[in-house]
PDB file of C-alpha atoms and ligand atoms in Angstrom:
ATOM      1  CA  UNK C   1      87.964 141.723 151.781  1.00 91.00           C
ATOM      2  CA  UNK C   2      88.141 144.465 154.009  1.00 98.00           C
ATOM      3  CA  UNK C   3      90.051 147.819 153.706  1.00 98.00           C
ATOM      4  CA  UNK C   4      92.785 147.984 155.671  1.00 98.00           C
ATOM      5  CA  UNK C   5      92.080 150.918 157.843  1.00 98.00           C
ATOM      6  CA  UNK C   6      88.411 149.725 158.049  1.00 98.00           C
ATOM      7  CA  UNK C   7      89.327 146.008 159.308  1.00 98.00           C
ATOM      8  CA  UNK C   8      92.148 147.799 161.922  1.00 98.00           C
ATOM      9  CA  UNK C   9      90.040 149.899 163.798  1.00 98.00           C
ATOM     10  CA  UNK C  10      87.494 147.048 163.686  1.00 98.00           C
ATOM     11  CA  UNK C  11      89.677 144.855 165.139  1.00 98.00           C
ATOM     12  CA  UNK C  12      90.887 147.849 167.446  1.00 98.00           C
ATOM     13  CA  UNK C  13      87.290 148.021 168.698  1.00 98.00           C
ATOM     14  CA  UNK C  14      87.327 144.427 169.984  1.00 98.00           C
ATOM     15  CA  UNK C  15      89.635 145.277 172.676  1.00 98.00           C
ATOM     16  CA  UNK C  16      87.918 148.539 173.189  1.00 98.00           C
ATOM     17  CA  UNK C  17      84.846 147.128 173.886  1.00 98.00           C
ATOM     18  CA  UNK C  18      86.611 144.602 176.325  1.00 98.00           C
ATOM     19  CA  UNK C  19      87.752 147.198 177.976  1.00 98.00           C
ATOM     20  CA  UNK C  20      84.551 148.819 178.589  1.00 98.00           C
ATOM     21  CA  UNK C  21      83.546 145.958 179.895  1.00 98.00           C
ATOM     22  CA  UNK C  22      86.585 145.739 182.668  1.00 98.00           C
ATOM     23  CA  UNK C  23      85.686 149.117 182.728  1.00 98.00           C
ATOM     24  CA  UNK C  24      81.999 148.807 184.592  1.00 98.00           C
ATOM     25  CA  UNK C  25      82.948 145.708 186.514  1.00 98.00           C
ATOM     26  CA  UNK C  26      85.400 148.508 188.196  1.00 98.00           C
ATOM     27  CA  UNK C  27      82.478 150.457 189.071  1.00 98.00           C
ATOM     28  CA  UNK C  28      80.337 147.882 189.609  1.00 98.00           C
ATOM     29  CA  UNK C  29      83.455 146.659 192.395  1.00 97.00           C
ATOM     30  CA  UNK C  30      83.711 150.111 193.304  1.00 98.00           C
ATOM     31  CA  UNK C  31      79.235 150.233 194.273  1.00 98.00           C
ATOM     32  CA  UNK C  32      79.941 146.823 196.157  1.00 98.00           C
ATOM     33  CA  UNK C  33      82.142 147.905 198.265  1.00 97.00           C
ATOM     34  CA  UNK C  34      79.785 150.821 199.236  1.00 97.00           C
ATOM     35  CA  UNK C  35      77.713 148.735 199.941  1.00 98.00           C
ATOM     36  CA  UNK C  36      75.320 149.719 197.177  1.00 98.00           C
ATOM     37  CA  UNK C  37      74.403 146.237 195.575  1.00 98.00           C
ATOM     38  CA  UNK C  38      71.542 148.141 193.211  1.00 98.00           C
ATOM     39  CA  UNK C  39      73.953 150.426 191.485  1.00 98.00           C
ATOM     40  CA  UNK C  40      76.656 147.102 191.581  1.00 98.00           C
ATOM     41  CA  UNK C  41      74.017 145.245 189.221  1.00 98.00           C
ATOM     42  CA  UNK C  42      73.619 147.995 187.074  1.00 98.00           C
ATOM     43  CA  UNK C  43      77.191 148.606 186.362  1.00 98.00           C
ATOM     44  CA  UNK C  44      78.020 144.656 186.252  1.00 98.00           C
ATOM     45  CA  UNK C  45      75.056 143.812 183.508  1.00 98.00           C
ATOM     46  CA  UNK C  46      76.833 146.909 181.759  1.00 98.00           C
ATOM     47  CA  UNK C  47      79.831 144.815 181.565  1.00 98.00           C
ATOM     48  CA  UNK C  48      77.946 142.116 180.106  1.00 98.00           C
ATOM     49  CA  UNK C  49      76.653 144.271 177.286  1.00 98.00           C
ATOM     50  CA  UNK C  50      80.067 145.474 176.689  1.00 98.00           C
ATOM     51  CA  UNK C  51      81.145 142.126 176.539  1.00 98.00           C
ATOM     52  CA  UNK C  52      78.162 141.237 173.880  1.00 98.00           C
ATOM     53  CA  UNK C  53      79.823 144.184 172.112  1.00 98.00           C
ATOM     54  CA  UNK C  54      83.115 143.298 171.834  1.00 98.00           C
ATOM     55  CA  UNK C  55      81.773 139.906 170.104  1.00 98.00           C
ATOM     56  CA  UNK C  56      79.618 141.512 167.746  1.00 98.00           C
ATOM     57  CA  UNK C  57      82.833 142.803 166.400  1.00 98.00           C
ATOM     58  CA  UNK C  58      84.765 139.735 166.763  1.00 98.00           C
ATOM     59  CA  UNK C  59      82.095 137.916 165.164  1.00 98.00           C
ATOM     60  CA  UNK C  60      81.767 140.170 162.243  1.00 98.00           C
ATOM     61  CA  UNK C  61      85.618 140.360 161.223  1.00 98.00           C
ATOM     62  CA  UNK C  62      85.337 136.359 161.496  1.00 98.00           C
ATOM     63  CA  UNK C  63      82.097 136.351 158.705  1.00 98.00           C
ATOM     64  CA  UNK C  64      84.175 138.271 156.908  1.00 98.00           C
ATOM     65  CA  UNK C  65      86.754 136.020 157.183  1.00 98.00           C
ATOM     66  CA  UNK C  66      89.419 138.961 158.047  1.00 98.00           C
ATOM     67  CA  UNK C  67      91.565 137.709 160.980  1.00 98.00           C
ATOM     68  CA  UNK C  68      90.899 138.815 164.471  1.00 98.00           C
ATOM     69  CA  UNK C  69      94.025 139.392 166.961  1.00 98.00           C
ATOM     70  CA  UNK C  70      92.965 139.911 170.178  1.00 98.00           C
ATOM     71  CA  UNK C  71      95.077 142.643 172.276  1.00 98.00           C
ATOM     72  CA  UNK C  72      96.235 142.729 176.259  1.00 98.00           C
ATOM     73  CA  UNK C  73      93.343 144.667 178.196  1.00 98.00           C
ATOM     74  CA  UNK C  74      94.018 147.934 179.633  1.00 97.00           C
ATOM     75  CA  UNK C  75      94.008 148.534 183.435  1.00 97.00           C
ATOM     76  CA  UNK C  76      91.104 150.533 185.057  1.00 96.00           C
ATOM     77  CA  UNK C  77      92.613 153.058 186.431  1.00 87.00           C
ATOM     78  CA  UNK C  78      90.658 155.738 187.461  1.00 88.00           C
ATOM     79  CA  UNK C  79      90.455 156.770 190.733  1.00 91.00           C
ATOM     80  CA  UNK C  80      86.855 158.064 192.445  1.00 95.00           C
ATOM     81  CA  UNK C  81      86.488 160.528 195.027  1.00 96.00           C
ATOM     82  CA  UNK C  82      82.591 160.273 194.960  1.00 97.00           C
ATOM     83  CA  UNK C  83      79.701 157.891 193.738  1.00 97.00           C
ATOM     84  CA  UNK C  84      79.106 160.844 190.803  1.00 97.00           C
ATOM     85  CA  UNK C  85      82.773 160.755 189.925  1.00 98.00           C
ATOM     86  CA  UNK C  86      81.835 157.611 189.041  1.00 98.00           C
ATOM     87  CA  UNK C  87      78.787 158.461 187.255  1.00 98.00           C
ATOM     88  CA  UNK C  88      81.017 161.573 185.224  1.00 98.00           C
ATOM     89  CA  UNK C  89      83.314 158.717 184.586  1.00 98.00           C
ATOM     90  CA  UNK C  90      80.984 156.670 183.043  1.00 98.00           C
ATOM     91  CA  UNK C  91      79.631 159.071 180.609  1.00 98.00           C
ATOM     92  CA  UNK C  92      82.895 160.698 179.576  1.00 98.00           C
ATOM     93  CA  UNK C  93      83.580 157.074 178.409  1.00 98.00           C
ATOM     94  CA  UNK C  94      80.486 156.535 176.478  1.00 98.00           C
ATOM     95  CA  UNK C  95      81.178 159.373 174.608  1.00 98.00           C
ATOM     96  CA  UNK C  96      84.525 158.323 173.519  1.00 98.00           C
ATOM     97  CA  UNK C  97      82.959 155.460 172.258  1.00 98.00           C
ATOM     98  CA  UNK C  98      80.803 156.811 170.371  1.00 98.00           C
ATOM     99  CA  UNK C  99      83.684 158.982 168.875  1.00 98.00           C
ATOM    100  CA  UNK C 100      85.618 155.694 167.900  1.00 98.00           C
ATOM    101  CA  UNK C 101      82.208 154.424 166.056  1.00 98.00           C
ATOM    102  CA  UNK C 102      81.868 157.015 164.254  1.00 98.00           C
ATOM    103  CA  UNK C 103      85.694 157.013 162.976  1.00 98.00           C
ATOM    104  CA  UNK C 104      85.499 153.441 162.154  1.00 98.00           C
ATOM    105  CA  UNK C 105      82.033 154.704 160.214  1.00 98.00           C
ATOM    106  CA  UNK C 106      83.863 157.481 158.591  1.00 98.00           C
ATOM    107  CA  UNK C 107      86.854 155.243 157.425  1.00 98.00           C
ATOM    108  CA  UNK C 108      84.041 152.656 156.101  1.00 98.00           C
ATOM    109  CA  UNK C 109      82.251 155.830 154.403  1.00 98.00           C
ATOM    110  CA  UNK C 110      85.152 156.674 152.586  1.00 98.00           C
ATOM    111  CA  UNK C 111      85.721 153.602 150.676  1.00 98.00           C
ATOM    112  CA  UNK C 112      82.076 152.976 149.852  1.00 98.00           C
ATOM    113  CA  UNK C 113      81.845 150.037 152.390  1.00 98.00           C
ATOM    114  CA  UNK C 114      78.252 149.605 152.609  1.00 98.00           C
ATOM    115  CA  UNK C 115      78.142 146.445 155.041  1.00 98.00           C
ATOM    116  CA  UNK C 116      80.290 147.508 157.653  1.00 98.00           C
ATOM    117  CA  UNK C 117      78.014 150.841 157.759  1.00 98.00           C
ATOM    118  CA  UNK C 118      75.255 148.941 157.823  1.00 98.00           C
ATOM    119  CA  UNK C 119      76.715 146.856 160.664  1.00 98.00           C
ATOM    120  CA  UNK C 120      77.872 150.164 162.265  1.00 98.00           C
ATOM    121  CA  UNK C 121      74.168 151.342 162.333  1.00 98.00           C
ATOM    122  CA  UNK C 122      73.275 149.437 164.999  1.00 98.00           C
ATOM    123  CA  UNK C 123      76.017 150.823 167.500  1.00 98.00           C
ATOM    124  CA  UNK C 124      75.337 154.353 166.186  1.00 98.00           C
ATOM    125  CA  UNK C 125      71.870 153.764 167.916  1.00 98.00           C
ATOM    126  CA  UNK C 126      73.112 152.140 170.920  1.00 98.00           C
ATOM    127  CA  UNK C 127      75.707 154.885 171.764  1.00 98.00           C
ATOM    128  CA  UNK C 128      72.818 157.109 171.470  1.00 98.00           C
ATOM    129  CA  UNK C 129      70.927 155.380 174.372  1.00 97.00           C
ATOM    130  CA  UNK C 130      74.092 154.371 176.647  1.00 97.00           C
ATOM    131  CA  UNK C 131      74.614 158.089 176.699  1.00 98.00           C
ATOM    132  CA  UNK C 132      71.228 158.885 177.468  1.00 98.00           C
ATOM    133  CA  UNK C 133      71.722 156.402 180.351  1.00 97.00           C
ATOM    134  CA  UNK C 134      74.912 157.577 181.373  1.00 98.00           C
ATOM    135  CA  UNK C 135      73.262 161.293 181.599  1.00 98.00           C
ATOM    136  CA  UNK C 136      70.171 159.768 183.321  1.00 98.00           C
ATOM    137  CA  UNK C 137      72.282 158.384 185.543  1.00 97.00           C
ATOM    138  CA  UNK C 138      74.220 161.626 186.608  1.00 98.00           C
ATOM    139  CA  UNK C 139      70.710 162.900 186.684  1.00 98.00           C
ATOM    140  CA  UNK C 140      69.438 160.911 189.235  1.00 97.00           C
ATOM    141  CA  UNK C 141      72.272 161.051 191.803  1.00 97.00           C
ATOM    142  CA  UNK C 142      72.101 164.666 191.541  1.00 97.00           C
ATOM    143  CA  UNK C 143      68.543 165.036 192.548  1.00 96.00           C
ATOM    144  CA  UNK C 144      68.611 162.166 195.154  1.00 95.00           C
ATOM    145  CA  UNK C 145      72.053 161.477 195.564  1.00 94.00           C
ATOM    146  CA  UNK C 146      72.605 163.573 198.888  1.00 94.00           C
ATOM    147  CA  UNK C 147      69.748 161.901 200.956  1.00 96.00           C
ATOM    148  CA  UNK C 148      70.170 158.584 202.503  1.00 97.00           C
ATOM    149  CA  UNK C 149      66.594 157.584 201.860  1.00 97.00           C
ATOM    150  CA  UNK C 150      66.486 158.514 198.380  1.00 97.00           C
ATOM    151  CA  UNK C 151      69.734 157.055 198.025  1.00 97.00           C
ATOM    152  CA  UNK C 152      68.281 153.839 198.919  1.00 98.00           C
ATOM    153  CA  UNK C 153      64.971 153.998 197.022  1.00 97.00           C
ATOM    154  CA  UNK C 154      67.596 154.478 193.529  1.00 97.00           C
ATOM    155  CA  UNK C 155      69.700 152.169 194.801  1.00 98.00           C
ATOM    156  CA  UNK C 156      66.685 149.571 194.825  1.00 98.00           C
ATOM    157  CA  UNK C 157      65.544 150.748 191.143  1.00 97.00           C
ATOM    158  CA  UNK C 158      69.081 149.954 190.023  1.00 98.00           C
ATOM    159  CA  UNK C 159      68.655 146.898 192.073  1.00 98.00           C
ATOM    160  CA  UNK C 160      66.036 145.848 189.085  1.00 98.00           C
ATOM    161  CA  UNK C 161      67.944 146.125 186.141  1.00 98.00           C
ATOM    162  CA  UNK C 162      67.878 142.733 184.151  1.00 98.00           C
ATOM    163  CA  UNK C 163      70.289 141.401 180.953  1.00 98.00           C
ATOM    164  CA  UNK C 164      68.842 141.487 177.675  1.00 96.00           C
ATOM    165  CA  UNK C 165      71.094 140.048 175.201  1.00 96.00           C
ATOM    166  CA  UNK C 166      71.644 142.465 172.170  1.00 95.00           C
ATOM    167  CA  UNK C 167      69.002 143.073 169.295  1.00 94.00           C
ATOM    168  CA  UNK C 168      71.577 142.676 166.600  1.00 96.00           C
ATOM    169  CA  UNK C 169      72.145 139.404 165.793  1.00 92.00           C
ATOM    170  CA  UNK C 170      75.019 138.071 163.437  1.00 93.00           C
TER     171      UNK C 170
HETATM  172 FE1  FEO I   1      79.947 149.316 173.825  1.00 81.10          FE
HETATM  173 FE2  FEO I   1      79.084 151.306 176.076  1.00 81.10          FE
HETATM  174  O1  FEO I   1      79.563 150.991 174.321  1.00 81.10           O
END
């Protein structure tokens, strides 16, 4: 039996992970239509680990046979002047993942709820490296973002970016 606050924002975190995932398949639209299919598979397998995400949750709330009600999805609605606005966009989000994480962790602290931390663990390290992405990514486009032929070359790295489903396994 879960605590209350605890099992809320990890049901909460189902449809915030959803989201994430509607989310990148914005951007990855958004690349398309540019024209940029590299940076359109990068964003879209993003989706699909958001996606893994939000089941990891789902999943976990079920093996703990807590009850799982699933939430409308939130409109994308940011609008993007430029490919980095985009990029910004992307890691702004991340972060406010991570800061739900770690509330859910801190609620789960507080009433000694070892599992759910040690469930939490894993997503503790993966916000760690989806921001290191997101910053890579900003990273990139600012170095070769501004010429057409570099453009191109990261837009064929991107281009190589394969789905891995997720280490943690429930
Ligand atoms: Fe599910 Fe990008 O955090």
């Amino acid at each position: 039996m879960l605590n209350k606050k605890v099992h809320k924002l990890l049901n909460q975190q189902i449809n915030k992970e959803f989201y994430s995932a509607y989310l990148y398949l914005d951007f990855s639209n958004y690349f398309k239509a540019k024209g940029l299919d590299g940076f359109a598979n990068w964003y879209m397998i993003q989706a699909q680990e958001e996606r893994d995400h939000a089941m990891l949750f789902y999943t976990y709330l079920q093996n703990e046979n807590m009850p799982v009600e699933l939430d409308a999805i939130a409109k994308p609605d940011k609008v993007f002047h430029s490919h980095m606005d985009v990029l910004q966009a992307g890691l702004e989000h991340e972060m406010y993942v991570t800061s739900l994480i770690n509330d859910i962790y801190g609620a789960a602290y507080d009433v000694r709820d070892f599992r759910t931390m040690q469930f939490l663990d894993w997503f503790v390290k993966e916000q760690g490296e989806e921001e290191t992405n997101a910053n890579d990514m900003i990273s990139k486009m600012e170095l070769f973002g501004s010429d057409p032929k570099s453009l191109y070359m990261l837009n064929q790295e991107l281009a190589g970016r394969i789905y891995t489903a997720p280490s943690l396994v429930l």
